[in-house]
């Protein structure tokens, strides 16, 4: 995401929020499961029970416009 306002909006997402994604003429709905703040260079751990399901991960620098931490939003495909 290149738009700074969109990046700042990641911080407002909470578990249960819906993310709509349109790609190549199809619409996808994802439900936010969790939001994580990671140290710079820290890996995102994915739980082993998630391997058979489909997820969307949104990652950005945090706070917006800075390079101190990373914000990761994990959302699961609904339809």
Tab-separated table of N, CA, C and O in Angstrom:
chain	number	residue	atom	x	y	z
A	1	UNK	N	0.855	-1.175	0.000
A	1	UNK	CA	0.000	0.000	0.000
A	1	UNK	C	0.897	1.231	0.000
A	1	UNK	O	1.711	1.393	0.899
A	2	UNK	N	0.726	2.062	-0.975
A	2	UNK	CA	1.574	3.235	-1.085
A	2	UNK	C	0.945	4.450	-0.430
A	2	UNK	O	1.621	5.400	-0.088
A	3	UNK	N	-0.349	4.438	-0.229
A	3	UNK	CA	-1.055	5.589	0.317
A	3	UNK	C	-0.885	5.643	1.831
A	3	UNK	O	-1.255	4.727	2.546
A	4	UNK	N	-0.327	6.717	2.331
A	4	UNK	CA	-0.057	6.844	3.769
A	4	UNK	C	-1.339	6.762	4.594
A	4	UNK	O	-1.343	6.199	5.684
A	5	UNK	N	-2.461	7.300	4.112
A	5	UNK	CA	-3.723	7.217	4.848
A	5	UNK	C	-4.181	5.771	4.987
A	5	UNK	O	-4.686	5.369	6.025
A	6	UNK	N	-4.003	4.978	3.946
A	6	UNK	CA	-4.386	3.564	4.005
A	6	UNK	C	-3.503	2.832	5.006
A	6	UNK	O	-3.982	2.016	5.788
A	7	UNK	N	-2.210	3.131	5.009
A	7	UNK	CA	-1.306	2.498	5.962
A	7	UNK	C	-1.700	2.833	7.388
A	7	UNK	O	-1.702	1.973	8.251
A	8	UNK	N	-2.039	4.082	7.644
A	8	UNK	CA	-2.441	4.490	8.985
A	8	UNK	C	-3.714	3.770	9.396
A	8	UNK	O	-3.906	3.438	10.561
A	9	UNK	N	-4.596	3.472	8.434
A	9	UNK	CA	-5.843	2.776	8.723
A	9	UNK	C	-5.643	1.345	9.182
A	9	UNK	O	-6.494	0.775	9.853
A	10	UNK	N	-4.502	0.733	8.851
A	10	UNK	CA	-4.220	-0.628	9.314
A	10	UNK	C	-4.284	-0.692	10.833
A	10	UNK	O	-4.728	-1.668	11.411
A	11	UNK	N	-3.799	0.338	11.493
A	11	UNK	CA	-3.777	0.366	12.951
A	11	UNK	C	-5.157	0.384	13.571
A	11	UNK	O	-5.324	0.020	14.735
A	12	UNK	N	-6.152	0.789	12.818
A	12	UNK	CA	-7.529	0.851	13.328
A	12	UNK	C	-8.261	-0.480	13.197
A	12	UNK	O	-9.339	-0.646	13.761
A	13	UNK	N	-7.718	-1.424	12.438
A	13	UNK	CA	-8.378	-2.716	12.262
A	13	UNK	C	-8.350	-3.517	13.560
A	13	UNK	O	-7.354	-3.497	14.285
A	14	UNK	N	-9.458	-4.204	13.847
A	14	UNK	CA	-9.549	-5.057	15.038
A	14	UNK	C	-10.127	-6.403	14.632
A	14	UNK	O	-10.731	-6.549	13.564
A	15	UNK	N	-9.946	-7.405	15.495
A	15	UNK	CA	-10.488	-8.741	15.229
A	15	UNK	C	-11.979	-8.643	14.926
A	15	UNK	O	-12.720	-7.931	15.606
A	16	UNK	N	-12.378	-9.325	13.843
A	16	UNK	CA	-13.776	-9.312	13.419
A	16	UNK	C	-14.077	-8.344	12.289
A	16	UNK	O	-15.103	-8.477	11.624
A	17	UNK	N	-13.198	-7.371	12.050
A	17	UNK	CA	-13.401	-6.438	10.933
A	17	UNK	C	-13.318	-7.195	9.612
A	17	UNK	O	-12.622	-8.205	9.500
A	18	UNK	N	-14.017	-6.675	8.609
A	18	UNK	CA	-14.015	-7.284	7.284
A	18	UNK	C	-13.106	-6.495	6.354
A	18	UNK	O	-13.112	-5.264	6.359
A	19	UNK	N	-12.319	-7.221	5.548
A	19	UNK	CA	-11.486	-6.622	4.513
A	19	UNK	C	-11.996	-7.154	3.182
A	19	UNK	O	-12.090	-8.367	2.986
A	20	UNK	N	-12.356	-6.256	2.280
A	20	UNK	CA	-12.812	-6.648	0.946
A	20	UNK	C	-11.680	-6.400	-0.039
A	20	UNK	O	-11.096	-5.319	-0.074
A	21	UNK	N	-11.396	-7.411	-0.835
A	21	UNK	CA	-10.316	-7.336	-1.812
A	21	UNK	C	-10.877	-7.673	-3.181
A	21	UNK	O	-11.531	-8.705	-3.350
A	22	UNK	N	-10.644	-6.801	-4.147
A	22	UNK	CA	-11.041	-7.052	-5.531
A	22	UNK	C	-9.771	-7.282	-6.336
A	22	UNK	O	-8.865	-6.451	-6.333
A	23	UNK	N	-9.732	-8.431	-7.023
A	23	UNK	CA	-8.537	-8.791	-7.781
A	23	UNK	C	-8.954	-9.564	-9.013
A	23	UNK	O	-9.662	-10.576	-8.926
A	24	UNK	N	-8.522	-9.085	-10.169
A	24	UNK	CA	-8.796	-9.724	-11.459
A	24	UNK	C	-10.274	-10.066	-11.637
A	24	UNK	O	-10.636	-11.178	-12.026
A	25	UNK	N	-11.128	-9.105	-11.311
A	25	UNK	CA	-12.562	-9.254	-11.536
A	25	UNK	C	-13.301	-10.083	-10.494
A	25	UNK	O	-14.495	-10.314	-10.630
A	26	UNK	N	-12.619	-10.531	-9.469
A	26	UNK	CA	-13.256	-11.314	-8.410
A	26	UNK	C	-13.174	-10.558	-7.095
A	26	UNK	O	-12.215	-9.828	-6.846
A	27	UNK	N	-14.176	-10.775	-6.250
A	27	UNK	CA	-14.201	-10.156	-4.920
A	27	UNK	C	-13.938	-11.222	-3.865
A	27	UNK	O	-14.462	-12.338	-3.957
A	28	UNK	N	-13.151	-10.851	-2.872
A	28	UNK	CA	-12.818	-11.745	-1.772
A	28	UNK	C	-13.097	-11.024	-0.459
A	28	UNK	O	-12.812	-9.833	-0.328
A	29	UNK	N	-13.634	-11.758	0.492
A	29	UNK	CA	-13.911	-11.197	1.808
A	29	UNK	C	-13.046	-11.911	2.837
A	29	UNK	O	-13.010	-13.143	2.890
A	30	UNK	N	-12.349	-11.126	3.639
A	30	UNK	CA	-11.498	-11.657	4.699
A	30	UNK	C	-11.961	-11.087	6.033
A	30	UNK	O	-12.392	-9.943	6.105
A	31	UNK	N	-11.845	-11.875	7.094
A	31	UNK	CA	-12.181	-11.444	8.446
A	31	UNK	C	-10.886	-11.344	9.251
A	31	UNK	O	-10.104	-12.304	9.309
A	32	UNK	N	-10.653	-10.166	9.859
A	32	UNK	CA	-9.442	-9.955	10.647
A	32	UNK	C	-9.464	-10.872	11.866
A	32	UNK	O	-10.445	-10.933	12.596
A	33	UNK	N	-8.374	-11.614	12.043
A	33	UNK	CA	-8.225	-12.502	13.201
A	33	UNK	C	-7.386	-11.861	14.293
A	33	UNK	O	-7.691	-11.957	15.459
A	34	UNK	N	-6.290	-11.243	13.874
A	34	UNK	CA	-5.423	-10.635	14.876
A	34	UNK	C	-4.525	-9.578	14.249
A	34	UNK	O	-4.355	-9.525	13.032
A	35	UNK	N	-3.982	-8.771	15.108
A	35	UNK	CA	-3.060	-7.708	14.711
A	35	UNK	C	-1.832	-7.849	15.597
A	35	UNK	O	-1.947	-8.045	16.810
A	36	UNK	N	-0.652	-7.799	14.984
A	36	UNK	CA	0.598	-7.987	15.723
A	36	UNK	C	1.555	-6.837	15.447
A	36	UNK	O	1.620	-6.339	14.327
A	37	UNK	N	2.283	-6.457	16.460
A	37	UNK	CA	3.362	-5.498	16.288
A	37	UNK	C	4.662	-6.269	16.425
A	37	UNK	O	4.886	-6.970	17.413
A	38	UNK	N	5.505	-6.183	15.411
A	38	UNK	CA	6.768	-6.928	15.366
A	38	UNK	C	7.945	-5.968	15.425
A	38	UNK	O	7.874	-4.855	14.905
A	39	UNK	N	9.026	-6.440	16.026
A	39	UNK	CA	10.261	-5.664	15.990
A	39	UNK	C	10.814	-5.703	14.575
A	39	UNK	O	10.565	-6.651	13.822
A	40	UNK	N	11.558	-4.693	14.213
A	40	UNK	CA	12.181	-4.645	12.895
A	40	UNK	C	13.044	-5.894	12.714
A	40	UNK	O	13.868	-6.219	13.571
A	41	UNK	N	12.809	-6.668	11.653
A	41	UNK	CA	13.550	-7.880	11.372
A	41	UNK	C	12.964	-9.141	11.999
A	41	UNK	O	13.407	-10.233	11.697
A	42	UNK	N	11.950	-8.991	12.860
A	42	UNK	CA	11.323	-10.154	13.488
A	42	UNK	C	10.433	-10.882	12.482
A	42	UNK	O	9.745	-10.251	11.683
A	43	UNK	N	10.446	-12.206	12.537
A	43	UNK	CA	9.613	-13.010	11.638
A	43	UNK	C	8.188	-13.123	12.159
A	43	UNK	O	7.960	-13.133	13.367
A	44	UNK	N	7.270	-13.252	11.242
A	44	UNK	CA	5.872	-13.470	11.574
A	44	UNK	C	5.656	-14.969	11.738
A	44	UNK	O	5.877	-15.743	10.803
A	45	UNK	N	5.280	-15.403	12.934
A	45	UNK	CA	5.023	-16.816	13.186
A	45	UNK	C	3.604	-17.167	12.760
A	45	UNK	O	2.650	-16.513	13.153
A	46	UNK	N	3.492	-18.199	11.948
A	46	UNK	CA	2.191	-18.689	11.486
A	46	UNK	C	1.917	-19.995	12.216
A	46	UNK	O	2.758	-20.889	12.236
A	47	UNK	N	0.741	-20.085	12.828
A	47	UNK	CA	0.376	-21.280	13.587
A	47	UNK	C	0.238	-22.481	12.652
A	47	UNK	O	-0.242	-22.358	11.531
A	48	UNK	N	0.633	-23.657	13.127
A	48	UNK	CA	0.638	-24.857	12.284
A	48	UNK	C	-0.758	-25.266	11.821
A	48	UNK	O	-0.907	-25.863	10.764
A	49	UNK	N	-1.806	-24.920	12.569
A	49	UNK	CA	-3.164	-25.302	12.162
A	49	UNK	C	-3.694	-24.426	11.032
A	49	UNK	O	-4.768	-24.660	10.508
A	50	UNK	N	-2.942	-23.413	10.627
A	50	UNK	CA	-3.382	-22.503	9.573
A	50	UNK	C	-2.972	-22.966	8.181
A	50	UNK	O	-3.383	-22.370	7.192
A	51	UNK	N	-2.201	-24.020	8.076
A	51	UNK	CA	-1.646	-24.451	6.799
A	51	UNK	C	-2.740	-24.788	5.791
A	51	UNK	O	-2.610	-24.503	4.601
A	52	UNK	N	-3.846	-25.368	6.219
A	52	UNK	CA	-4.890	-25.799	5.293
A	52	UNK	C	-5.929	-24.709	5.005
A	52	UNK	O	-6.848	-24.932	4.231
A	53	UNK	N	-5.786	-23.549	5.613
A	53	UNK	CA	-6.746	-22.459	5.393
A	53	UNK	C	-6.070	-21.327	4.623
A	53	UNK	O	-4.854	-21.316	4.462
A	54	UNK	N	-6.889	-20.382	4.129
A	54	UNK	CA	-6.348	-19.294	3.311
A	54	UNK	C	-6.378	-17.989	4.093
A	54	UNK	O	-7.427	-17.600	4.621
A	55	UNK	N	-5.221	-17.326	4.119
A	55	UNK	CA	-5.078	-16.093	4.885
A	55	UNK	C	-4.528	-14.970	4.027
A	55	UNK	O	-3.845	-15.205	3.034
A	56	UNK	N	-4.817	-13.764	4.461
A	56	UNK	CA	-4.260	-12.546	3.886
A	56	UNK	C	-3.444	-11.892	4.989
A	56	UNK	O	-3.905	-11.795	6.130
A	57	UNK	N	-2.228	-11.474	4.667
A	57	UNK	CA	-1.387	-10.760	5.626
A	57	UNK	C	-1.088	-9.381	5.060
A	57	UNK	O	-0.583	-9.257	3.952
A	58	UNK	N	-1.421	-8.363	5.826
A	58	UNK	CA	-1.105	-6.990	5.470
A	58	UNK	C	0.037	-6.554	6.374
A	58	UNK	O	-0.058	-6.662	7.600
A	59	UNK	N	1.111	-6.076	5.792
A	59	UNK	CA	2.289	-5.658	6.557
A	59	UNK	C	2.670	-4.238	6.181
A	59	UNK	O	2.641	-3.864	5.007
A	60	UNK	N	3.053	-3.467	7.185
A	60	UNK	CA	3.487	-2.104	6.944
A	60	UNK	C	4.426	-1.678	8.060
A	60	UNK	O	4.517	-2.332	9.101
A	61	UNK	N	5.125	-0.603	7.836
A	61	UNK	CA	5.972	-0.041	8.885
A	61	UNK	C	5.085	0.633	9.930
A	61	UNK	O	3.990	1.106	9.633
A	62	UNK	N	5.581	0.659	11.174
A	62	UNK	CA	4.807	1.284	12.248
A	62	UNK	C	5.747	2.062	13.148
A	62	UNK	O	6.803	1.550	13.486
A	63	UNK	N	5.374	3.261	13.536
A	63	UNK	CA	4.191	4.010	13.119
A	63	UNK	C	4.293	4.461	11.668
A	63	UNK	O	5.384	4.428	11.089
A	64	UNK	N	3.163	4.849	11.082
A	64	UNK	CA	3.164	5.249	9.670
A	64	UNK	C	4.244	6.302	9.378
A	64	UNK	O	4.418	7.242	10.144
A	65	UNK	N	4.980	6.061	8.314
A	65	UNK	CA	6.029	6.987	7.906
A	65	UNK	C	7.351	6.790	8.632
A	65	UNK	O	8.317	7.489	8.371
A	66	UNK	N	7.386	5.841	9.561
A	66	UNK	CA	8.606	5.552	10.332
A	66	UNK	C	9.031	4.113	10.082
A	66	UNK	O	8.284	3.320	9.540
A	67	UNK	N	10.196	3.761	10.563
A	67	UNK	CA	10.746	2.428	10.313
A	67	UNK	C	11.136	1.742	11.626
A	67	UNK	O	12.104	1.024	11.684
A	68	UNK	N	10.353	1.976	12.695
A	68	UNK	CA	10.707	1.439	14.011
A	68	UNK	C	10.248	-0.003	14.200
A	68	UNK	O	10.971	-0.836	14.704
A	69	UNK	N	9.014	-0.277	13.844
A	69	UNK	CA	8.418	-1.600	14.030
A	69	UNK	C	7.649	-1.977	12.782
A	69	UNK	O	7.583	-1.223	11.824
A	70	UNK	N	7.030	-3.155	12.827
A	70	UNK	CA	6.162	-3.615	11.746
A	70	UNK	C	4.793	-3.935	12.324
A	70	UNK	O	4.696	-4.502	13.415
A	71	UNK	N	3.771	-3.570	11.588
A	71	UNK	CA	2.406	-3.929	11.948
A	71	UNK	C	1.959	-5.005	10.971
A	71	UNK	O	2.069	-4.833	9.755
A	72	UNK	N	1.497	-6.116	11.500
A	72	UNK	CA	0.992	-7.219	10.667
A	72	UNK	C	-0.465	-7.450	11.028
A	72	UNK	O	-0.815	-7.589	12.206
A	73	UNK	N	-1.313	-7.487	10.015
A	73	UNK	CA	-2.737	-7.801	10.192
A	73	UNK	C	-2.986	-9.137	9.513
A	73	UNK	O	-2.672	-9.293	8.331
A	74	UNK	N	-3.525	-10.085	10.256
A	74	UNK	CA	-3.825	-11.418	9.728
A	74	UNK	C	-5.336	-11.537	9.561
A	74	UNK	O	-6.088	-11.273	10.503
A	75	UNK	N	-5.767	-11.917	8.368
A	75	UNK	CA	-7.197	-12.077	8.091
A	75	UNK	C	-7.431	-13.399	7.355
A	75	UNK	O	-6.626	-13.791	6.511
A	76	UNK	N	-8.530	-14.059	7.689
A	76	UNK	CA	-8.853	-15.354	7.081
A	76	UNK	C	-9.932	-15.189	6.018
A	76	UNK	O	-10.879	-14.423	6.206
A	77	UNK	N	-9.787	-15.926	4.917
A	77	UNK	CA	-10.742	-15.878	3.825
A	77	UNK	C	-12.093	-16.369	4.291
A	77	UNK	O	-12.214	-17.448	4.880
A	78	UNK	N	-13.146	-15.559	4.030
A	78	UNK	CA	-14.514	-15.946	4.333
A	78	UNK	C	-15.169	-16.489	3.081
A	78	UNK	O	-15.773	-17.553	3.086
A	79	UNK	N	-15.086	-15.735	1.972
A	79	UNK	CA	-15.590	-16.176	0.667
A	79	UNK	C	-14.912	-15.446	-0.445
A	79	UNK	O	-14.267	-14.473	-0.257
